[in-house]
Amino acid sequence: MTATLNEIRDQVCALHSELLRWGLVAWTAGNVSARVPGENLMVIKPSGVSYEDLTPASMIVTDLDGNLVEGDLSPSSDTAAHAYVYRAMPEVGGVVHTHSPYATAWAAVGEPIPCAITAMADEFGAEIPVGPFALIGNDDIGKGIVATLSGHRSPAVLMRSHGVFTIGKTAKAAVKAAVMCEDVARTLHLARQLGPVRPLPQPDIDALHARYQNVYGQQKGTP
Ligand SMILES: [Zn+2]
């Protein structure tokens, strides 16, 4: 069943409170968007509105070139980056952007987060890569996200000196990736205070990732 536009407005609004709940955003920074299935449209946060004041009705609908379609406010200033990702990656149904502090600290030094713990192999299947530095205002951020994540297992990229962008089949999956990215960024930061961090061997990363992506969780039809 295809979600209606109103259902997607509800979902995108509710997912913004997850960014707050998990401590990924300050003030009005950060945004979630979702593709409208079967349409050349996406739903995204309005620009500069407090998280407490967001409502499903205040969510903005744009086309996949970032042009306003429905909404009384301006769309997020990151709309062009989200729109570029949807145009270039048809499998992506949700995009999230945050400046969550631990992950953004790695972005500030321009260093990928090494895949050194099993939870990270499960979820990301690789290091979390660094994308290029890009100024806001054109397609450069979107191009950097797509160039870094195309063909990469990680659904998260650390855009150099900026912050985190994540992608997912759904907006909820992209939010989960943003939460897990911050979690592993913090853990690996703490680990480095204790001593050198050694990445897991690639065969172990591959085995963990395959198991988690294919057999972990509640399987339909199993007791
Ligand atoms: Zn930003």
XYZ file of C-alpha atoms and ligand atoms in Angstrom:
224
model
C 0.000 0.000 0.000
C 1.355 3.400 -0.895
C 1.435 5.961 1.884
C -0.648 9.031 1.230
C 0.879 12.483 1.339
C -0.800 13.170 4.696
C 0.645 9.960 6.159
C 4.111 11.008 4.981
C 3.649 14.464 6.559
C 2.779 12.702 9.846
C 5.804 10.390 9.586
C 8.295 13.128 8.727
C 6.987 15.367 11.538
C 7.189 12.514 14.089
C 10.701 11.539 12.986
C 11.966 15.060 13.736
C 11.153 14.463 17.406
C 13.405 11.379 17.256
C 16.339 13.670 16.357
C 15.638 15.641 19.542
C 15.050 12.511 21.650
C 18.427 11.039 20.664
C 20.304 14.318 21.192
C 21.338 14.740 17.570
C 20.283 18.373 17.068
C 20.590 21.822 18.655
C 18.185 24.754 18.142
C 16.716 24.371 14.613
C 19.638 22.490 13.014
C 18.978 19.139 11.397
C 16.287 17.865 9.062
C 14.476 14.758 7.854
C 12.867 14.248 4.461
C 10.927 11.450 2.776
C 10.294 10.712 -0.876
C 6.620 10.533 -1.860
C 6.434 7.082 -3.519
C 5.493 7.178 -7.175
C 5.629 10.972 -7.351
C 8.325 13.484 -8.228
C 7.899 14.903 -4.712
C 9.411 14.911 -1.244
C 8.300 16.103 2.206
C 10.818 18.076 4.319
C 11.019 20.295 7.395
C 10.355 24.030 7.065
C 13.393 26.276 7.552
C 14.139 27.825 10.936
C 11.130 26.485 12.889
C 11.628 25.199 16.467
C 11.267 21.442 16.824
C 8.496 21.975 19.402
C 6.490 23.964 16.861
C 6.649 21.446 14.014
C 3.305 19.954 12.995
C 2.359 17.631 10.122
C 0.609 20.566 8.445
C 3.777 22.711 8.631
C 5.858 20.141 6.714
C 6.819 21.372 3.237
C 6.245 19.511 -0.029
C 8.726 20.221 -2.833
C 9.447 18.629 -6.172
C 12.729 16.771 -6.653
C 14.355 19.946 -7.934
C 13.613 21.569 -4.572
C 10.806 23.840 -5.844
C 8.012 24.583 -3.371
C 4.798 22.654 -4.124
C 2.834 22.883 -0.872
C 3.500 24.826 2.321
C 3.240 28.253 3.897
C 6.910 28.458 4.936
C 10.242 28.114 3.126
C 11.656 24.596 2.957
C 14.820 23.682 4.878
C 17.974 25.343 3.571
C 19.292 21.807 2.952
C 16.463 21.002 0.514
C 18.745 21.102 -2.542
C 21.013 18.427 -1.038
C 18.076 16.136 -0.192
C 16.542 16.651 -3.642
C 19.831 15.872 -5.389
C 20.102 12.568 -3.494
C 16.549 11.537 -4.483
C 17.230 12.389 -8.135
C 20.498 10.455 -8.228
C 19.608 7.458 -6.029
C 16.158 6.069 -6.911
C 16.401 3.393 -4.189
C 16.569 6.056 -1.448
C 13.266 6.867 0.286
C 14.545 8.994 3.174
C 17.393 11.425 3.915
C 18.518 12.860 7.262
C 20.987 15.625 8.078
C 22.382 16.465 11.522
C 25.384 18.133 13.147
C 25.375 15.521 15.933
C 28.445 16.344 18.026
C 30.597 13.213 18.083
C 30.094 12.379 14.400
C 30.653 16.025 13.451
C 33.895 16.022 15.460
C 35.136 13.246 13.133
C 33.928 15.355 10.167
C 35.831 18.357 11.538
C 39.109 16.450 11.486
C 38.162 14.819 8.187
C 38.733 11.291 9.378
C 36.529 8.264 8.587
C 35.199 6.365 11.623
C 37.002 3.011 11.535
C 34.889 -0.140 11.557
C 36.311 -1.544 14.775
C 33.302 -2.899 16.711
C 30.743 -5.529 15.818
C 27.773 -3.151 16.131
C 29.341 -1.002 13.454
C 30.040 -3.960 11.167
C 26.387 -4.992 11.624
C 24.872 -1.639 10.843
C 27.372 0.005 8.483
C 29.403 -2.912 7.081
C 32.359 -0.599 6.558
C 34.020 2.524 7.889
C 31.826 5.612 7.864
C 33.402 7.634 5.040
C 34.233 11.329 4.778
C 32.726 13.327 1.919
C 34.155 16.497 0.412
C 33.856 19.961 1.873
C 31.101 21.827 0.017
C 29.371 25.173 0.484
C 25.583 25.380 0.736
C 23.698 27.100 -2.080
C 23.972 24.768 -5.069
C 24.214 21.020 -5.796
C 27.741 20.583 -4.417
C 26.646 19.033 -1.089
C 24.261 16.636 -2.862
C 26.952 15.684 -5.370
C 29.409 15.003 -2.548
C 26.914 12.791 -0.689
C 26.056 10.778 -3.792
C 29.679 10.435 -4.926
C 30.708 9.137 -1.494
C 27.794 6.790 -0.768
C 27.249 5.303 -4.249
C 28.546 1.751 -4.098
C 29.415 2.119 -0.384
C 27.738 -0.064 2.240
C 27.544 2.758 4.773
C 24.246 4.664 4.783
C 26.038 7.558 6.532
C 28.609 10.066 5.285
C 30.580 12.626 7.300
C 30.627 15.721 5.108
C 33.989 17.368 5.732
C 33.894 20.223 8.271
C 30.078 20.117 8.256
C 28.122 17.135 9.596
C 26.269 13.918 8.913
C 23.997 12.947 6.033
C 22.298 9.538 6.088
C 20.139 7.720 3.571
C 17.677 4.836 3.875
C 14.984 2.931 2.037
C 12.623 4.843 4.330
C 12.930 8.054 6.340
C 12.797 5.937 9.520
C 15.784 3.862 8.307
C 17.714 7.071 7.593
C 16.925 8.332 11.128
C 18.114 5.003 12.578
C 21.385 5.371 10.631
C 21.824 8.898 12.028
C 21.271 7.640 15.592
C 23.671 4.713 15.130
C 26.274 6.934 13.433
C 26.393 9.214 16.470
C 26.499 6.194 18.798
C 29.508 4.590 17.100
C 31.213 7.991 16.645
C 31.052 8.442 20.429
C 32.217 4.891 21.206
C 35.150 5.046 18.795
C 36.125 8.466 20.157
C 36.162 7.019 23.690
C 38.129 3.987 22.502
C 40.808 6.224 21.014
C 41.316 7.888 24.406
C 42.211 4.443 25.797
C 44.613 3.414 23.053
C 45.021 2.614 19.382
C 41.887 1.417 17.568
C 42.308 -1.532 15.236
C 39.680 -2.018 12.499
C 38.072 -5.473 12.348
C 39.418 -7.803 9.637
C 37.411 -7.430 6.412
C 36.165 -11.071 6.381
C 34.689 -10.587 9.872
C 33.066 -7.299 8.846
C 31.579 -9.037 5.796
C 30.221 -11.960 7.861
C 28.726 -9.727 10.559
C 27.136 -7.389 8.027
C 25.630 -10.236 5.984
C 24.156 -11.887 9.079
C 22.698 -8.674 10.472
C 21.224 -7.520 7.186
C 19.730 -10.913 6.329
C 18.841 -12.872 9.442
C 18.806 -10.555 12.466
C 15.514 -9.501 14.020
C 11.985 -10.848 13.808
C 11.604 -12.925 10.668
C 8.181 -13.266 9.166
C 6.852 -16.808 9.421
C 9.321 -17.992 12.056
C 8.018 -19.001 15.500
Zn 24.249 21.347 8.061
